[in-house]
Coordinates of C-alpha atoms in Angstrom, one line a residue:
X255 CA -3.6 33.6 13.7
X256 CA -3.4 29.6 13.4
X257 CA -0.4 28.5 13.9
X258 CA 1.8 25.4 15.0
X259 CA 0.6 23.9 18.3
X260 CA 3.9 22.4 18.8
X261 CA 5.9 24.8 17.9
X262 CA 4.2 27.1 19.9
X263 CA 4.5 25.4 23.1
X264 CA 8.3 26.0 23.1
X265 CA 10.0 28.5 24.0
X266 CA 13.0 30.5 22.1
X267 CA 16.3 28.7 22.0
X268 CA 17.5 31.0 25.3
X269 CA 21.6 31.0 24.3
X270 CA 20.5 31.9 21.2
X271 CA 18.6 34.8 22.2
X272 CA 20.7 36.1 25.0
X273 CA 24.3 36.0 22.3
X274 CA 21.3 38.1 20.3
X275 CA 20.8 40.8 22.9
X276 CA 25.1 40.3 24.0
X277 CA 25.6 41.2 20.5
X278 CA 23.4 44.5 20.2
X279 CA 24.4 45.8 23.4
X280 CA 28.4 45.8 22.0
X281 CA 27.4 47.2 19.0
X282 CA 25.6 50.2 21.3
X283 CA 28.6 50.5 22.3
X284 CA 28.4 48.8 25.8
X285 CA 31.8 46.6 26.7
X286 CA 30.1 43.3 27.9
X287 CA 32.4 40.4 27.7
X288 CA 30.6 37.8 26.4
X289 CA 30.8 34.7 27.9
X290 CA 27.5 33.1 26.9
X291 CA 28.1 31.2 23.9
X292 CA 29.9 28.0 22.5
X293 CA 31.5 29.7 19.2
X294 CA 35.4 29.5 19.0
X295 CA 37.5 32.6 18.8
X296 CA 39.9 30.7 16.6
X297 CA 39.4 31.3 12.9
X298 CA 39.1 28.2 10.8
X299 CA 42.2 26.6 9.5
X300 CA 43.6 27.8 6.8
X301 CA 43.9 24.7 4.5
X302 CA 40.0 24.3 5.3
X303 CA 39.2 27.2 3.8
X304 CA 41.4 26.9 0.9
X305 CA 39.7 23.4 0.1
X306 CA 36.3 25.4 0.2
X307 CA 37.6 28.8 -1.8
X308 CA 38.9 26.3 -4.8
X309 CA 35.8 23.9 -4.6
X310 CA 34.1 27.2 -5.3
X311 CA 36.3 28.3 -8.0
X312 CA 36.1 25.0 -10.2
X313 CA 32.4 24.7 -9.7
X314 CA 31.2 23.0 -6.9
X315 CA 28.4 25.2 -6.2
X316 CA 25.0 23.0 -7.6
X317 CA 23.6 20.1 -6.1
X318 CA 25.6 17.1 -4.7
X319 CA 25.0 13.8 -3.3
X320 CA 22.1 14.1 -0.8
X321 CA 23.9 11.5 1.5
X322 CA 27.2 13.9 1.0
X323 CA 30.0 13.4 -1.1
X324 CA 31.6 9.7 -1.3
X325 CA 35.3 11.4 -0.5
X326 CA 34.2 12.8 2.7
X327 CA 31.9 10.2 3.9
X328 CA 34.9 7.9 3.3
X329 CA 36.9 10.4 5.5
X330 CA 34.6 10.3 7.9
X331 CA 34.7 6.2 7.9
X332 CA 38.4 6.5 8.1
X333 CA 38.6 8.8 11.0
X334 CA 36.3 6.8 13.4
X335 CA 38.0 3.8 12.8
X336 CA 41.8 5.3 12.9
X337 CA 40.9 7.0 16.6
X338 CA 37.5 5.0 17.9
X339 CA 38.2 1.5 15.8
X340 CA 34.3 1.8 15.1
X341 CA 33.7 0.2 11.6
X342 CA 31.1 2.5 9.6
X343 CA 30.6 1.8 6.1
X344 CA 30.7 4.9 4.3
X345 CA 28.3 4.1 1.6
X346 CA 25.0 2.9 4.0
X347 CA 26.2 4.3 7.2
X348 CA 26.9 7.5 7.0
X349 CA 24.8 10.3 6.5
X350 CA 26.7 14.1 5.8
X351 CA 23.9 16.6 8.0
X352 CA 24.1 20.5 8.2
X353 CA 25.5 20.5 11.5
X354 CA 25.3 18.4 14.4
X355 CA 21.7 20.0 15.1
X356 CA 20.5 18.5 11.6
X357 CA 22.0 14.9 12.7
X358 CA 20.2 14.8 15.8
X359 CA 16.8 15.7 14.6
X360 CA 17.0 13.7 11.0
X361 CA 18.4 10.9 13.5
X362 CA 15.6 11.0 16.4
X363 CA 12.9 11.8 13.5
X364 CA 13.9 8.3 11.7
X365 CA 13.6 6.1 15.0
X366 CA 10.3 7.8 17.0
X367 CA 6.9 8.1 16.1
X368 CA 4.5 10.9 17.8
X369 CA 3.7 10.6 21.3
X370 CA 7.3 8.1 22.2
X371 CA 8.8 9.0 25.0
X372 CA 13.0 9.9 25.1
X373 CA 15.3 9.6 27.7
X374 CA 17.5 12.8 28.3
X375 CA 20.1 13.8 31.0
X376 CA 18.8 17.3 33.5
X377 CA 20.7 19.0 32.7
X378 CA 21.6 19.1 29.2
X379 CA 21.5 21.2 26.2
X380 CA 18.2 22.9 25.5
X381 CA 18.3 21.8 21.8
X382 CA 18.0 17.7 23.5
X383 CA 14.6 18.2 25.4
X384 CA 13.2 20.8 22.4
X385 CA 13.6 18.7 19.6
X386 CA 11.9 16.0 21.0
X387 CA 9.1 18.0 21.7
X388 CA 9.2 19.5 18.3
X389 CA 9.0 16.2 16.5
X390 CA 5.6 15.5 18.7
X391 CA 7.4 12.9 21.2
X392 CA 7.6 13.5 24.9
X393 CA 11.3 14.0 26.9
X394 CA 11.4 12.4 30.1
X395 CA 14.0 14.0 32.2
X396 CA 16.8 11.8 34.2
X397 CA 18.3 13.4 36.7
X398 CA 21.8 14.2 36.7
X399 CA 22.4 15.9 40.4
X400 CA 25.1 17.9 41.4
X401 CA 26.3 15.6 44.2
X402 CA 27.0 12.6 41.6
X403 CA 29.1 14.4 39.7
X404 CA 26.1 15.0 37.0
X405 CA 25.9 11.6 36.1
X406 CA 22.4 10.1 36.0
X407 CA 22.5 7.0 38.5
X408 CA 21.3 3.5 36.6
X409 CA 18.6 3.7 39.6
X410 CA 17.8 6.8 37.8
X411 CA 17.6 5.9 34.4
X412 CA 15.6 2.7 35.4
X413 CA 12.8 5.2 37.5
X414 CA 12.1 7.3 34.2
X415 CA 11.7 4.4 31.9
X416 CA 7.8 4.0 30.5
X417 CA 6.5 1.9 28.2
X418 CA 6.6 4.6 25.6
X419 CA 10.4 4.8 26.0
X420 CA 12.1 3.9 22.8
X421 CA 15.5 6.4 22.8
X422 CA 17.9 7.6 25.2
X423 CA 20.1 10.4 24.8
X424 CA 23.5 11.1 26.1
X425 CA 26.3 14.1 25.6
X426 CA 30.0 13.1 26.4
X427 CA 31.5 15.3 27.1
X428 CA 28.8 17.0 28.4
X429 CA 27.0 20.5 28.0
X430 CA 27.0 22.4 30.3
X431 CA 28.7 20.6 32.7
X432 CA 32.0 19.5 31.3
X433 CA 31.7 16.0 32.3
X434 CA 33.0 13.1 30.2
X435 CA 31.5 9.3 31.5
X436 CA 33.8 6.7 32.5
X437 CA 33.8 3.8 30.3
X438 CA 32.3 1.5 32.5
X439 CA 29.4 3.6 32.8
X440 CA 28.6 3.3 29.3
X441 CA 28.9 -0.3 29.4
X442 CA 26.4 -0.3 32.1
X443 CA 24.2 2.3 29.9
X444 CA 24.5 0.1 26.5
X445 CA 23.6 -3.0 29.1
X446 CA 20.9 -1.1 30.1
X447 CA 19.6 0.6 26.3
X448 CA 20.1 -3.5 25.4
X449 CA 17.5 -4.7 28.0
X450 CA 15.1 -2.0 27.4
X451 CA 15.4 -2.1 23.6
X452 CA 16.2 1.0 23.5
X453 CA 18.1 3.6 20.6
X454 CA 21.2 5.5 22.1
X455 CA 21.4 8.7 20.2
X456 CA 25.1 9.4 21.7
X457 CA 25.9 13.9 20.7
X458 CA 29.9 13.2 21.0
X459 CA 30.2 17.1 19.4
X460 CA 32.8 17.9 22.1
X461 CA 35.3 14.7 21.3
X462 CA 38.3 16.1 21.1
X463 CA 38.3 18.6 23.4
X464 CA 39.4 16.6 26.6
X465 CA 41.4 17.8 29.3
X466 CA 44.3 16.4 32.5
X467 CA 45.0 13.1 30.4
X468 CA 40.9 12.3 30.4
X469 CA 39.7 10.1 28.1
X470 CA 36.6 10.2 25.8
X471 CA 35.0 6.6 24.8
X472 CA 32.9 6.8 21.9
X473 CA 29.7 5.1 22.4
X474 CA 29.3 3.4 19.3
X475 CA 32.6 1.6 19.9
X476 CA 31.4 -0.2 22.8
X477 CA 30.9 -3.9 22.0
X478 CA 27.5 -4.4 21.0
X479 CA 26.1 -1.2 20.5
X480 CA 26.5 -0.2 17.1
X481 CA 23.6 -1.8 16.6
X482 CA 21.5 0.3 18.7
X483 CA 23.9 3.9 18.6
X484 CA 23.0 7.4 16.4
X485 CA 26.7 8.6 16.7
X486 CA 26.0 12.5 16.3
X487 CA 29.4 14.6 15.8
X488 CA 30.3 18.2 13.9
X489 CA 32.8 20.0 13.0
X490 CA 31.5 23.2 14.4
X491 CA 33.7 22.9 17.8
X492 CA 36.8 20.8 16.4
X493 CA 37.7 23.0 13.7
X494 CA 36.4 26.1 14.7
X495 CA 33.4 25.9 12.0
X496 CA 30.5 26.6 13.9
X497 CA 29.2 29.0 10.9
X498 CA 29.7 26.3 8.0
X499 CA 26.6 24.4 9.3
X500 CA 28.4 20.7 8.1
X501 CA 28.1 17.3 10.7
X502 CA 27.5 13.9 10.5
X503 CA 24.8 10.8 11.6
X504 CA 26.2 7.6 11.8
X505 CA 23.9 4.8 12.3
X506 CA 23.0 1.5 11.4
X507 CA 21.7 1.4 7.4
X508 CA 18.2 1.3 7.5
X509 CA 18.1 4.0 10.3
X510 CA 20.5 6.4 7.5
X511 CA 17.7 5.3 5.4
X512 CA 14.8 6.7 7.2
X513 CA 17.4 9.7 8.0
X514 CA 18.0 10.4 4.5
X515 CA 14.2 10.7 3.8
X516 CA 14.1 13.6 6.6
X517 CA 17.2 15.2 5.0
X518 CA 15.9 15.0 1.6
X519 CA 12.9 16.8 2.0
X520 CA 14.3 19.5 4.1
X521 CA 18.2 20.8 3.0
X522 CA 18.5 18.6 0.1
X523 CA 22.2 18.3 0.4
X524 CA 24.8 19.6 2.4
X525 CA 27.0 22.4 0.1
X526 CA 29.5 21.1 -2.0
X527 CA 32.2 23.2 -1.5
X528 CA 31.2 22.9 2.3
X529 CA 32.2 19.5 2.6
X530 CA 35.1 19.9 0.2
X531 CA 36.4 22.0 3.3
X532 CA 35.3 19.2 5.6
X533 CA 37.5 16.7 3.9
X534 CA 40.2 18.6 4.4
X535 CA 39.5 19.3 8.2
X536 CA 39.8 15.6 8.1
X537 CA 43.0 14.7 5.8
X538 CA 44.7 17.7 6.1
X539 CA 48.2 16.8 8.5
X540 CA 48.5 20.9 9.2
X541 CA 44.8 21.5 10.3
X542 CA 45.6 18.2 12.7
X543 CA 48.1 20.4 14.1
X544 CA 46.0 23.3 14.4
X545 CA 43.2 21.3 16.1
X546 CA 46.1 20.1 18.9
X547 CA 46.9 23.9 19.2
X548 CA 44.0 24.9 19.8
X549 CA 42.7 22.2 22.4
X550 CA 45.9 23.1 24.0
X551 CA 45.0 26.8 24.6
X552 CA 41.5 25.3 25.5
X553 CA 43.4 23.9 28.6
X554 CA 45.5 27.2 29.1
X555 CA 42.5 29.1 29.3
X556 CA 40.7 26.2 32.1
X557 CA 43.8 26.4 34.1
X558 CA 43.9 30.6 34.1
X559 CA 39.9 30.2 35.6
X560 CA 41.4 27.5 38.1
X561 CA 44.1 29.8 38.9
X562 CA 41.9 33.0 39.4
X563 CA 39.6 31.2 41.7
X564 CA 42.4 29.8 43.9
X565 CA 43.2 32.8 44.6
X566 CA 39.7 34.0 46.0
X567 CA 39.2 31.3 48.5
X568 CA 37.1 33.0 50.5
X569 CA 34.2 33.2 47.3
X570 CA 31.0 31.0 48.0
X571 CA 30.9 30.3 44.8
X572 CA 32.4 26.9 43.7
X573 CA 33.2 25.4 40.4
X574 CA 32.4 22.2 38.3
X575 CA 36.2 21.1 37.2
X576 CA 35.5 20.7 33.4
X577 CA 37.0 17.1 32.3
X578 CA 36.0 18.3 28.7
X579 CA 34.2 20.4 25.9
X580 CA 34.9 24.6 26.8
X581 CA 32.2 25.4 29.7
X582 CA 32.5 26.3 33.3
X583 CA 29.7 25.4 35.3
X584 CA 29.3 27.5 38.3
X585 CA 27.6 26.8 41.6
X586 CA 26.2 30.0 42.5
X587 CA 23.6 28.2 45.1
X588 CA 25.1 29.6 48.4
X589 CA 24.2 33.1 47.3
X590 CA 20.5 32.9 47.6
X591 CA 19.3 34.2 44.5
X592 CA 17.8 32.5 41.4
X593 CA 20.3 31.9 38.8
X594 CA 18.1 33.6 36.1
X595 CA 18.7 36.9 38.4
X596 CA 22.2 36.4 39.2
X597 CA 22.7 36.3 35.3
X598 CA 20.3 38.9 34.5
X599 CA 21.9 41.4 36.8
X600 CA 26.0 40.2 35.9
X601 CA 24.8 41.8 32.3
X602 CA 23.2 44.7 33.7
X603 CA 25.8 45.5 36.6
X604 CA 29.1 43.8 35.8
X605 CA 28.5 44.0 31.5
X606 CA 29.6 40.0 31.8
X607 CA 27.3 37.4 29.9
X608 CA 27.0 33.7 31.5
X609 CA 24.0 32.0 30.8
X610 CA 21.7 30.9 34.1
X611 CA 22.0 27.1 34.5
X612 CA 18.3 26.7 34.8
X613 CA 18.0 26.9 31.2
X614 CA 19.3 23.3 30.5
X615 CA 17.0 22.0 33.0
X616 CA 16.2 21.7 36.7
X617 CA 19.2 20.4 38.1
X618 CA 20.7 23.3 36.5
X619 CA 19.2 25.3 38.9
X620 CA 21.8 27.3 41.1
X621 CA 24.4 27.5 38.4
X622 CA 26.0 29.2 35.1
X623 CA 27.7 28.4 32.7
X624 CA 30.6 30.4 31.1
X625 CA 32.2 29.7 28.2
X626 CA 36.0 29.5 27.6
X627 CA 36.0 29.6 23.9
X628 CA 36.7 33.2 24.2
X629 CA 40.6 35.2 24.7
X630 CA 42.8 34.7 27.4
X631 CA 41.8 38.3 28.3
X632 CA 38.2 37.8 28.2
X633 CA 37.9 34.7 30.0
X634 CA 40.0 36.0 32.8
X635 CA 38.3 39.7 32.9
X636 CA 35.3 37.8 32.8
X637 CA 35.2 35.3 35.8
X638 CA 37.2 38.7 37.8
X639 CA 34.1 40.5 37.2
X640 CA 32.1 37.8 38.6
X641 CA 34.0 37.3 41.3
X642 CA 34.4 40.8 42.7
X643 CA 30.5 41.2 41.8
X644 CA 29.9 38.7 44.2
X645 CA 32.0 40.0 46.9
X646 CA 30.2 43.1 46.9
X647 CA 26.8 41.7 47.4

């Protein structure tokens, strides 16, 4: 059967299939503790889904504003400027997006033309790389090595430029790693997009979830680069809403332009009463409080893997201190096998799900990544199970 060249040539999103096969084994009644996925165990706020249940009731449920509704795009203009002081005009800069997945592929679709190349971080989310591919360009991988902290060097960013380079991507803070840039690496990265006339799509999904007194800079708030930035954010990991499907692309008008075309002809709009829930997320005082709650137990639950591993000195596994977002990545190099193994046999002979490093790229190799946005009980059985796995091998 003839199908899509393209979309042939990739693979299935990995996470996404192994939280598929996490899932059937617990409902076969196997008691893996899954530590595989980025969902939040928190349930969504409550005043968020009361905006959402009422937009419902009064009638909110046809077709809105394929942009997304003025109130909320005007919330999100007031946010960015209240915590980032980045100026977007809600009307022409703003672009509602279901999810942060739908930003970042209405966003790269609107500034790349088949067969442009695109900058992007190894390692880094699988969804970076993929969607490049899928839209017919070509991802050029920057190395971001364990031993500098997972930061691609400029020298390395400046080796994988080509002349069909025309977009760079970045992730503060970072997936998998947990990393957050210093702000005067991103001035040297917007000095570096600016001399190679370059797009910075900047995924910033992981914002608020910042840990120790670190700080996140948003990219676009950087003198200079609004001009060139795709500011993709969600309210997926915030807000606990990963199931809602709602985010935002902010860009510079006649990119939202081309963006809006993509959006158009494949959701039509974002749900009404979806973003009716988003607004709140954003006005809502209470859910502000929640958020700050939650981030907090975030940190509780870093510090109770920091704690457990302290106390197993003698492991030869190490672990990548998360600055932000709710991942652990692991260094499981000393123990001689392949990560995809390691992984493969933790589910098999430990019932524990982390997901093998290699899969966001080859400096991923020798690592996994475990998720915190599980319980207190979880995340500590979990990394326990690891760890004594290990010290039988």
């Amino acid at each position: 059967m003839d199908v899509n060249q393209t979309l042939l040539s990739l693979t299935e999103s990995f996470t996404i299939a192994f939280a598929d096969q996490v899932r059937r084994l617990q409902a076969g009644g196997i008691p893996v503790i899954g530590l595989q996925t980025g969902d939040p165990d928190f349930d969504t706020p409550a005043p968020i889904v009361k905006a959402m249940m009422e937009a419902v009731q009064h009638g909110e449920t046809h077709y809105s504003n394929s942009r997304g509704l003025p109130e909320l795009r005007q919330a999100v203009a007031a946010y960015l400027q209240r915590r980032y002081q980045i100026e977007a005009d809600p009307v022409s800069e703003i672009l509602m997006t279901h999810g942060a997945v739908h930003a970042y592929h209405t966003g790269l679709q609107a500034v790349t033309n088949p067969g442009d190349h695109v900058l992007v971080p190894d390692p880094s989310w699988q969804t970076h790389a993929n969607m490049v591919r899928a839209l017919g360009c070509e991802p050029i991988g920057v190395p971001a090595r364990p031993e500098n902290n997972f930061l691609p060097t400029l020298a390395d960013w400046e080796a994988a430029i080509t002349p069909q380079t025309r977009v760079m991507v970045i992730n503060f803070p970072a997936n998998p790693t947990g990393i957050i840039a210093p702000r005067d690496y991103l001035m040297q990265l917007n000095d570096f997009a600016a001399a190679h006339h370059l797009y910075v799509i900047s995924d910033e999904v992981y914002e608020r979830l910042v840990y120790e007194g670190a700080q996140h800079t948003s990219f676009a708030s950087l003198p200079g680069a609004r001009e060139r930035t795709l500011l993709v954010n969600s309210f997926s990991k915030t807000y606990a809403m990963t199931g809602w499907r709602i985010g935002y692309l902010v860009a510079p008008a006649a990119i939202i332009n081309e963006a809006l075309k993509a959006s158009q002809y494949s959701i039509t709009n974002v749900a009404a009463f979806i973003q009716r829930g988003a607004i709140a997320a954003l006005t809502d005082p209470a859910v502000e409080e929640t958020v700050q709650a939650m981030v907090a137990r975030y940190a509780s639950r870093r510090q109770i893997v920091l704690d457990i591993h302290d106390q197993h000195n003698d492991t030869p596994i190490k672990l990548v201190r998360p600055q932000g977002a709710f991942y652990f990545f692991i260094d499981v190099r000393e123990l001689g096998l392949a990560d995809t193994v390691i992984s493969s046999r933790l589910l098999d002979e430990a019932h524990t799900a982390l997901v093998p490093g290699s899969v966001y790229g080859e400096n991923g190799s020798g690592f996994l990544r475990m998720t915190i946005a599980a319980s207190d009980e979880d995340v500590a059985e979990g990394y326990t199970r690891l760890l004594n796995w290990v010290a039988e091998l």
